[in-house]
Amino acid sequence: MSLGACSTTLSSDSTLLLMITVDGVRVRFAPSPTGHLHLGGLRTALYNFLFARHHKGSFVLRIEDTDRARLVPESVGSIERLLHHYGLHYDEGPSSGGSYGPYQQSERLPFYRDAVHQLLDTGHAYRCFCSDHRLALLRKDAVRRNEIPTYDRRCRSLSDEESQSRARSGEPYVVRFKLDKQNVSFEVRYSLCSTCSQLGHQQEPVVAFMPLRFKLKTCCSKKFDR
C-alpha cells in the first residue's frame, strides 16, 4: 500500500520520524499466477478495492510472477477475468496499464537494480560476503546459547574499496540494510500501522541476492538470514 510521498527527519531525541504526506491512496493486490484465484485472495482484493474507493484512491493489480517454477501463464488472464466478474475493477494493471508499470513483478528487475545501487551509494546498505557456512555456524552458536540468531554485522565494517573490489572479482554477496542503533518511530495515516521502535537493535535484513534475478525456486532459502 502506498500513501503518497514520504519524508524523513531526525528529531532532537534521536528518534527517526517518517512523516507521511498523503497525496492519494494507492492500494495493490498482488496475486501469484500459480493457478486459480482462491476465496482468500478474492477477499483480500475486495478489502483493497473497498478501501481505495472509500478514500477516492487507486486500486492496483500487480502480478507476483517471481516463482517461475510454479508459474501458470494462463492464470494471469483468469485472475483478471475473475476480478472483473465480481465487480472489482482495478485502475491500473497488466491489461489496463498505468503510470507506474510494468505491473508484472518479473518485468520490474531494472527498477530493483537501481534501488539496490542507490541504497549502496547513499550508505543505507552494504555488501555482505559471509558464506552460508559461516552463517550456519553463527546460528548454531546462538541456539547453543539460547539466543535469537542474528547476524554479527561483520561485513558492515568493510571499506568501500574492499567491498567494490570483492564484488568486481565475482565473489558472491547479498546486500543488507544498514540500521543505526537508535529508536525508530513512524506513523502511517488511516490507523493502518502503529509506532515501531528499536529497529536499530534488530536484524539487518537482506535487501537482495546478487546478481539480482528471479531464480527457479519454489520457496525461500531456510538458511539463517540469507
PDB file of C-alpha atoms in Angstrom:
ATOM      1  CA  MET A   1       0.000   0.000   0.000  1.00  0.00           C
ATOM      2  CA  SER A   2       1.314   3.429  -0.893  1.00  0.00           C
ATOM      3  CA  LEU A   3       0.178   6.527   0.948  1.00  0.00           C
ATOM      4  CA  GLY A   4       2.000   9.160  -1.049  1.00  0.00           C
ATOM      5  CA  ALA A   5       5.323  10.918  -0.626  1.00  0.00           C
ATOM      6  CA  CYS A   6       7.410  10.141   2.438  1.00  0.00           C
ATOM      7  CA  SER A   7       9.976  12.456   4.033  1.00  0.00           C
ATOM      8  CA  THR A   8      12.434  11.508   6.764  1.00  0.00           C
ATOM      9  CA  THR A   9      13.527  13.746   9.643  1.00  0.00           C
ATOM     10  CA  LEU A  10      15.606  13.253  12.792  1.00  0.00           C
ATOM     11  CA  SER A  11      14.143  14.707  15.983  1.00  0.00           C
ATOM     12  CA  SER A  12      16.097  16.154  18.894  1.00  0.00           C
ATOM     13  CA  ASP A  13      15.716  12.939  20.901  1.00  0.00           C
ATOM     14  CA  SER A  14      17.440  10.956  18.126  1.00  0.00           C
ATOM     15  CA  THR A  15      14.199   9.296  17.114  1.00  0.00           C
ATOM     16  CA  LEU A  16      13.798   8.805  13.385  1.00  0.00           C
ATOM     17  CA  LEU A  17      10.420  10.089  12.269  1.00  0.00           C
ATOM     18  CA  LEU A  18       8.846   9.101   8.990  1.00  0.00           C
ATOM     19  CA  MET A  19       6.368  11.818   8.077  1.00  0.00           C
ATOM     20  CA  ILE A  20       3.785  10.665   5.571  1.00  0.00           C
ATOM     21  CA  THR A  21       2.338  13.265   3.215  1.00  0.00           C
ATOM     22  CA  VAL A  22      -0.773  11.794   1.692  1.00  0.00           C
ATOM     23  CA  ASP A  23      -1.492  12.917  -1.851  1.00  0.00           C
ATOM     24  CA  GLY A  24      -3.592   9.966  -2.847  1.00  0.00           C
ATOM     25  CA  VAL A  25      -4.230   6.476  -1.519  1.00  0.00           C
ATOM     26  CA  ARG A  26      -2.840   3.634  -3.617  1.00  0.00           C
ATOM     27  CA  VAL A  27      -3.513   0.027  -2.654  1.00  0.00           C
ATOM     28  CA  ARG A  28      -2.384  -3.031  -4.562  1.00  0.00           C
ATOM     29  CA  PHE A  29      -3.484  -6.631  -4.842  1.00  0.00           C
ATOM     30  CA  ALA A  30      -0.588  -8.899  -5.843  1.00  0.00           C
ATOM     31  CA  PRO A  31      -1.666 -12.498  -6.518  1.00  0.00           C
ATOM     32  CA  SER A  32       0.695 -15.215  -7.724  1.00  0.00           C
ATOM     33  CA  PRO A  33      -0.315 -16.732 -11.097  1.00  0.00           C
ATOM     34  CA  THR A  34       0.216 -20.315  -9.982  1.00  0.00           C
ATOM     35  CA  GLY A  35      -3.352 -21.485 -10.528  1.00  0.00           C
ATOM     36  CA  HIS A  36      -6.907 -20.398  -9.835  1.00  0.00           C
ATOM     37  CA  LEU A  37      -7.539 -17.423  -7.538  1.00  0.00           C
ATOM     38  CA  HIS A  38      -8.864 -18.828  -4.251  1.00  0.00           C
ATOM     39  CA  LEU A  39     -11.516 -17.333  -1.976  1.00  0.00           C
ATOM     40  CA  GLY A  40      -8.977 -15.859   0.443  1.00  0.00           C
ATOM     41  CA  GLY A  41      -7.307 -13.976  -2.385  1.00  0.00           C
ATOM     42  CA  LEU A  42     -10.638 -12.679  -3.630  1.00  0.00           C
ATOM     43  CA  ARG A  43     -11.464 -11.447  -0.135  1.00  0.00           C
ATOM     44  CA  THR A  44      -8.138  -9.598   0.052  1.00  0.00           C
ATOM     45  CA  ALA A  45      -8.862  -7.979  -3.303  1.00  0.00           C
ATOM     46  CA  LEU A  46     -12.297  -6.917  -2.045  1.00  0.00           C
ATOM     47  CA  TYR A  47     -10.839  -5.240   1.053  1.00  0.00           C
ATOM     48  CA  ASN A  48      -8.317  -3.347  -1.071  1.00  0.00           C
ATOM     49  CA  PHE A  49     -10.964  -2.339  -3.597  1.00  0.00           C
ATOM     50  CA  LEU A  50     -13.360  -1.026  -0.926  1.00  0.00           C
ATOM     51  CA  PHE A  51     -10.575   0.842   0.888  1.00  0.00           C
ATOM     52  CA  ALA A  52      -9.441   2.524  -2.320  1.00  0.00           C
ATOM     53  CA  ARG A  53     -12.960   3.525  -3.293  1.00  0.00           C
ATOM     54  CA  HIS A  54     -13.752   4.841   0.198  1.00  0.00           C
ATOM     55  CA  HIS A  55     -10.712   7.139   0.111  1.00  0.00           C
ATOM     56  CA  LYS A  56     -11.123   8.008  -3.578  1.00  0.00           C
ATOM     57  CA  GLY A  57      -7.802   6.336  -4.312  1.00  0.00           C
ATOM     58  CA  SER A  58      -6.430   3.814  -6.799  1.00  0.00           C
ATOM     59  CA  PHE A  59      -6.762   0.035  -6.763  1.00  0.00           C
ATOM     60  CA  VAL A  60      -3.747  -1.570  -8.456  1.00  0.00           C
ATOM     61  CA  LEU A  61      -3.326  -5.138  -9.699  1.00  0.00           C
ATOM     62  CA  ARG A  62       0.278  -6.363  -9.738  1.00  0.00           C
ATOM     63  CA  ILE A  63       1.086  -9.922 -10.762  1.00  0.00           C
ATOM     64  CA  GLU A  64       3.602 -11.589  -8.423  1.00  0.00           C
ATOM     65  CA  ASP A  65       5.135 -13.927 -11.019  1.00  0.00           C
ATOM     66  CA  THR A  66       8.537 -14.415  -9.393  1.00  0.00           C
ATOM     67  CA  ASP A  67       8.017 -18.106  -8.626  1.00  0.00           C
ATOM     68  CA  ARG A  68       8.964 -19.213 -12.131  1.00  0.00           C
ATOM     69  CA  ALA A  69       8.870 -22.926 -11.309  1.00  0.00           C
ATOM     70  CA  ARG A  70       5.145 -22.845 -10.446  1.00  0.00           C
ATOM     71  CA  LEU A  71       4.091 -20.222 -12.980  1.00  0.00           C
ATOM     72  CA  VAL A  72       0.886 -20.962 -14.921  1.00  0.00           C
ATOM     73  CA  PRO A  73       0.836 -18.338 -17.721  1.00  0.00           C
ATOM     74  CA  GLU A  74      -2.908 -18.526 -18.377  1.00  0.00           C
ATOM     75  CA  SER A  75      -3.582 -17.720 -14.708  1.00  0.00           C
ATOM     76  CA  VAL A  76      -2.969 -14.009 -15.303  1.00  0.00           C
ATOM     77  CA  GLY A  77      -5.936 -13.704 -17.640  1.00  0.00           C
ATOM     78  CA  SER A  78      -8.031 -15.902 -15.364  1.00  0.00           C
ATOM     79  CA  ILE A  79      -7.329 -13.652 -12.369  1.00  0.00           C
ATOM     80  CA  GLU A  80      -8.223 -10.518 -14.315  1.00  0.00           C
ATOM     81  CA  ARG A  81     -11.467 -12.013 -15.608  1.00  0.00           C
ATOM     82  CA  LEU A  82     -12.494 -13.171 -12.133  1.00  0.00           C
ATOM     83  CA  LEU A  83     -11.901  -9.736 -10.608  1.00  0.00           C
ATOM     84  CA  HIS A  84     -13.986  -8.078 -13.310  1.00  0.00           C
ATOM     85  CA  HIS A  85     -16.700 -10.729 -12.950  1.00  0.00           C
ATOM     86  CA  TYR A  86     -17.177  -9.773  -9.294  1.00  0.00           C
ATOM     87  CA  GLY A  87     -17.041  -6.042  -9.993  1.00  0.00           C
ATOM     88  CA  LEU A  88     -13.561  -5.468  -8.562  1.00  0.00           C
ATOM     89  CA  HIS A  89     -12.410  -3.239 -11.406  1.00  0.00           C
ATOM     90  CA  TYR A  90      -8.812  -2.152 -10.907  1.00  0.00           C
ATOM     91  CA  ASP A  91      -7.475   1.238 -12.001  1.00  0.00           C
ATOM     92  CA  GLU A  92      -4.002   0.038 -13.000  1.00  0.00           C
ATOM     93  CA  GLY A  93      -2.777  -3.396 -14.013  1.00  0.00           C
ATOM     94  CA  PRO A  94      -1.233  -5.608 -16.702  1.00  0.00           C
ATOM     95  CA  SER A  95      -4.070  -5.144 -19.200  1.00  0.00           C
ATOM     96  CA  SER A  96      -5.164  -1.585 -18.421  1.00  0.00           C
ATOM     97  CA  GLY A  97      -1.677  -0.141 -17.923  1.00  0.00           C
ATOM     98  CA  GLY A  98      -0.942   2.947 -15.844  1.00  0.00           C
ATOM     99  CA  SER A  99       1.730   5.455 -14.890  1.00  0.00           C
ATOM    100  CA  TYR A 100       3.705   3.074 -12.677  1.00  0.00           C
ATOM    101  CA  GLY A 101       4.077  -0.034 -14.827  1.00  0.00           C
ATOM    102  CA  PRO A 102       5.059  -2.612 -15.696  1.00  0.00           C
ATOM    103  CA  TYR A 103       2.610  -4.455 -13.479  1.00  0.00           C
ATOM    104  CA  GLN A 104       4.201  -7.889 -13.635  1.00  0.00           C
ATOM    105  CA  GLN A 105       6.885  -8.291 -10.988  1.00  0.00           C
ATOM    106  CA  SER A 106       9.254 -10.195 -13.287  1.00  0.00           C
ATOM    107  CA  GLU A 107       9.428  -7.156 -15.577  1.00  0.00           C
ATOM    108  CA  ARG A 108      10.495  -4.771 -12.809  1.00  0.00           C
ATOM    109  CA  LEU A 109      14.050  -6.016 -12.210  1.00  0.00           C
ATOM    110  CA  PRO A 110      15.678  -2.856 -13.658  1.00  0.00           C
ATOM    111  CA  PHE A 111      13.873  -0.751 -11.043  1.00  0.00           C
ATOM    112  CA  TYR A 112      15.074  -3.004  -8.235  1.00  0.00           C
ATOM    113  CA  ARG A 113      18.652  -2.972  -9.500  1.00  0.00           C
ATOM    114  CA  ASP A 114      18.598   0.827  -9.500  1.00  0.00           C
ATOM    115  CA  ALA A 115      17.149   0.865  -5.984  1.00  0.00           C
ATOM    116  CA  VAL A 116      19.829  -1.517  -4.674  1.00  0.00           C
ATOM    117  CA  HIS A 117      22.608   0.595  -6.188  1.00  0.00           C
ATOM    118  CA  GLN A 118      21.056   3.745  -4.740  1.00  0.00           C
ATOM    119  CA  LEU A 119      20.987   2.207  -1.257  1.00  0.00           C
ATOM    120  CA  LEU A 120      24.646   1.236  -1.585  1.00  0.00           C
ATOM    121  CA  ASP A 121      25.710   4.600  -2.987  1.00  0.00           C
ATOM    122  CA  THR A 122      23.959   6.549  -0.222  1.00  0.00           C
ATOM    123  CA  GLY A 123      25.331   4.368   2.569  1.00  0.00           C
ATOM    124  CA  HIS A 124      21.981   2.895   3.596  1.00  0.00           C
ATOM    125  CA  ALA A 125      23.044  -0.656   2.711  1.00  0.00           C
ATOM    126  CA  TYR A 126      26.234  -2.695   2.414  1.00  0.00           C
ATOM    127  CA  ARG A 127      27.528  -5.826   0.721  1.00  0.00           C
ATOM    128  CA  CYS A 128      27.788  -8.949   2.848  1.00  0.00           C
ATOM    129  CA  PHE A 129      30.171 -11.654   1.634  1.00  0.00           C
ATOM    130  CA  CYS A 130      29.642 -14.094   4.515  1.00  0.00           C
ATOM    131  CA  SER A 131      29.208 -17.653   3.314  1.00  0.00           C
ATOM    132  CA  ASP A 132      26.294 -19.925   4.106  1.00  0.00           C
ATOM    133  CA  HIS A 133      28.714 -21.998   6.174  1.00  0.00           C
ATOM    134  CA  ARG A 134      29.692 -19.046   8.374  1.00  0.00           C
ATOM    135  CA  LEU A 135      26.060 -18.009   8.863  1.00  0.00           C
ATOM    136  CA  ALA A 136      25.170 -21.575   9.815  1.00  0.00           C
ATOM    137  CA  LEU A 137      27.902 -21.527  12.466  1.00  0.00           C
ATOM    138  CA  LEU A 138      26.570 -18.228  13.839  1.00  0.00           C
ATOM    139  CA  ARG A 139      23.107 -19.696  14.063  1.00  0.00           C
ATOM    140  CA  LYS A 140      24.336 -22.885  15.714  1.00  0.00           C
ATOM    141  CA  ASP A 141      26.286 -20.901  18.300  1.00  0.00           C
ATOM    142  CA  ALA A 142      23.293 -18.665  19.075  1.00  0.00           C
ATOM    143  CA  VAL A 143      20.996 -21.666  19.510  1.00  0.00           C
ATOM    144  CA  ARG A 144      23.542 -23.281  21.821  1.00  0.00           C
ATOM    145  CA  ARG A 145      23.471 -20.141  23.999  1.00  0.00           C
ATOM    146  CA  ASN A 146      19.656 -19.981  23.872  1.00  0.00           C
ATOM    147  CA  GLU A 147      19.790 -16.689  21.995  1.00  0.00           C
ATOM    148  CA  ILE A 148      17.910 -15.462  18.936  1.00  0.00           C
ATOM    149  CA  PRO A 149      20.172 -15.924  15.887  1.00  0.00           C
ATOM    150  CA  THR A 150      21.291 -12.575  14.495  1.00  0.00           C
ATOM    151  CA  TYR A 151      23.921 -11.513  12.010  1.00  0.00           C
ATOM    152  CA  ASP A 152      27.037 -10.085  13.694  1.00  0.00           C
ATOM    153  CA  ARG A 153      27.464  -7.315  11.072  1.00  0.00           C
ATOM    154  CA  ARG A 154      30.949  -8.487  10.206  1.00  0.00           C
ATOM    155  CA  CYS A 155      30.880  -7.104   6.662  1.00  0.00           C
ATOM    156  CA  ARG A 156      29.445  -3.752   7.702  1.00  0.00           C
ATOM    157  CA  SER A 157      32.931  -2.515   8.567  1.00  0.00           C
ATOM    158  CA  LEU A 158      34.404  -3.268   5.126  1.00  0.00           C
ATOM    159  CA  SER A 159      35.745  -0.228   3.305  1.00  0.00           C
ATOM    160  CA  ASP A 160      34.053   0.833   0.079  1.00  0.00           C
ATOM    161  CA  GLU A 161      37.222  -0.020  -1.826  1.00  0.00           C
ATOM    162  CA  GLU A 162      37.410  -3.582  -0.480  1.00  0.00           C
ATOM    163  CA  SER A 163      33.679  -4.137  -0.911  1.00  0.00           C
ATOM    164  CA  GLN A 164      33.697  -2.989  -4.531  1.00  0.00           C
ATOM    165  CA  SER A 165      36.866  -4.931  -5.319  1.00  0.00           C
ATOM    166  CA  ARG A 166      35.446  -8.189  -3.980  1.00  0.00           C
ATOM    167  CA  ALA A 167      32.206  -7.640  -5.876  1.00  0.00           C
ATOM    168  CA  ARG A 168      34.073  -6.978  -9.129  1.00  0.00           C
ATOM    169  CA  SER A 169      36.078 -10.174  -8.652  1.00  0.00           C
ATOM    170  CA  GLY A 170      32.848 -12.169  -8.741  1.00  0.00           C
ATOM    171  CA  GLU A 171      32.697 -13.113  -5.064  1.00  0.00           C
ATOM    172  CA  PRO A 172      29.076 -13.952  -4.118  1.00  0.00           C
ATOM    173  CA  TYR A 173      27.332 -11.499  -1.822  1.00  0.00           C
ATOM    174  CA  VAL A 174      23.998 -10.218  -0.601  1.00  0.00           C
ATOM    175  CA  VAL A 175      23.010  -6.633   0.147  1.00  0.00           C
ATOM    176  CA  ARG A 176      21.890  -5.791   3.682  1.00  0.00           C
ATOM    177  CA  PHE A 177      20.136  -2.759   5.102  1.00  0.00           C
ATOM    178  CA  LYS A 178      22.387  -0.672   7.342  1.00  0.00           C
ATOM    179  CA  LEU A 179      20.412   0.088  10.503  1.00  0.00           C
ATOM    180  CA  ASP A 180      21.599   2.608  13.077  1.00  0.00           C
ATOM    181  CA  LYS A 181      21.406   1.787  16.770  1.00  0.00           C
ATOM    182  CA  GLN A 182      18.634   4.206  17.601  1.00  0.00           C
ATOM    183  CA  ASN A 183      14.922   4.065  18.144  1.00  0.00           C
ATOM    184  CA  VAL A 184      12.804   4.396  15.048  1.00  0.00           C
ATOM    185  CA  SER A 185       9.250   5.671  15.119  1.00  0.00           C
ATOM    186  CA  PHE A 186       6.840   6.092  12.255  1.00  0.00           C
ATOM    187  CA  GLU A 187       3.193   6.848  11.770  1.00  0.00           C
ATOM    188  CA  VAL A 188       1.008   5.834   8.870  1.00  0.00           C
ATOM    189  CA  ARG A 189      -2.289   7.559   8.224  1.00  0.00           C
ATOM    190  CA  TYR A 190      -5.662   5.814   8.426  1.00  0.00           C
ATOM    191  CA  SER A 191      -4.525   3.869  11.518  1.00  0.00           C
ATOM    192  CA  LEU A 192      -3.008   1.107   9.406  1.00  0.00           C
ATOM    193  CA  CYS A 193       0.155   0.765  11.446  1.00  0.00           C
ATOM    194  CA  SER A 194       1.258   1.543  14.982  1.00  0.00           C
ATOM    195  CA  THR A 195       4.525   3.061  16.150  1.00  0.00           C
ATOM    196  CA  CYS A 196       7.560   0.793  15.899  1.00  0.00           C
ATOM    197  CA  SER A 197      10.751   1.320  17.885  1.00  0.00           C
ATOM    198  CA  GLN A 198      14.213  -0.143  18.481  1.00  0.00           C
ATOM    199  CA  LEU A 199      14.621  -1.311  14.895  1.00  0.00           C
ATOM    200  CA  GLY A 200      18.298  -0.484  15.113  1.00  0.00           C
ATOM    201  CA  HIS A 201      18.821  -3.330  17.553  1.00  0.00           C
ATOM    202  CA  GLN A 202      17.196  -5.873  15.277  1.00  0.00           C
ATOM    203  CA  GLN A 203      18.470  -7.886  12.358  1.00  0.00           C
ATOM    204  CA  GLU A 204      19.967  -6.055   9.395  1.00  0.00           C
ATOM    205  CA  PRO A 205      17.756  -7.713   6.777  1.00  0.00           C
ATOM    206  CA  VAL A 206      18.868  -8.838   3.345  1.00  0.00           C
ATOM    207  CA  VAL A 207      17.673  -6.470   0.621  1.00  0.00           C
ATOM    208  CA  ALA A 208      18.748  -8.520  -2.382  1.00  0.00           C
ATOM    209  CA  PHE A 209      20.745 -11.523  -3.521  1.00  0.00           C
ATOM    210  CA  MET A 210      23.291 -10.552  -6.141  1.00  0.00           C
ATOM    211  CA  PRO A 211      23.314 -10.748  -9.067  1.00  0.00           C
ATOM    212  CA  LEU A 212      19.706  -9.652  -8.803  1.00  0.00           C
ATOM    213  CA  ARG A 213      17.473 -12.089 -10.659  1.00  0.00           C
ATOM    214  CA  PHE A 214      14.454 -14.310 -10.182  1.00  0.00           C
ATOM    215  CA  LYS A 215      15.546 -17.882  -9.558  1.00  0.00           C
ATOM    216  CA  LEU A 216      13.769 -21.125 -10.328  1.00  0.00           C
ATOM    217  CA  LYS A 217      12.961 -21.882  -6.716  1.00  0.00           C
ATOM    218  CA  THR A 218       9.677 -22.800  -5.131  1.00  0.00           C
ATOM    219  CA  CYS A 219      10.498 -21.375  -1.719  1.00  0.00           C
ATOM    220  CA  CYS A 220      12.932 -19.087   0.032  1.00  0.00           C
ATOM    221  CA  SER A 221      16.184 -20.379   1.473  1.00  0.00           C
ATOM    222  CA  LYS A 222      15.734 -21.605   5.012  1.00  0.00           C
ATOM    223  CA  LYS A 223      19.304 -20.826   5.988  1.00  0.00           C
ATOM    224  CA  PHE A 224      19.541 -18.200   8.705  1.00  0.00           C
ATOM    225  CA  ASP A 225      19.321 -14.661   7.426  1.00  0.00           C
ATOM    226  CA  ARG A 226      20.069 -15.478   3.808  1.00  0.00           C
TER     227      ARG A 226
END
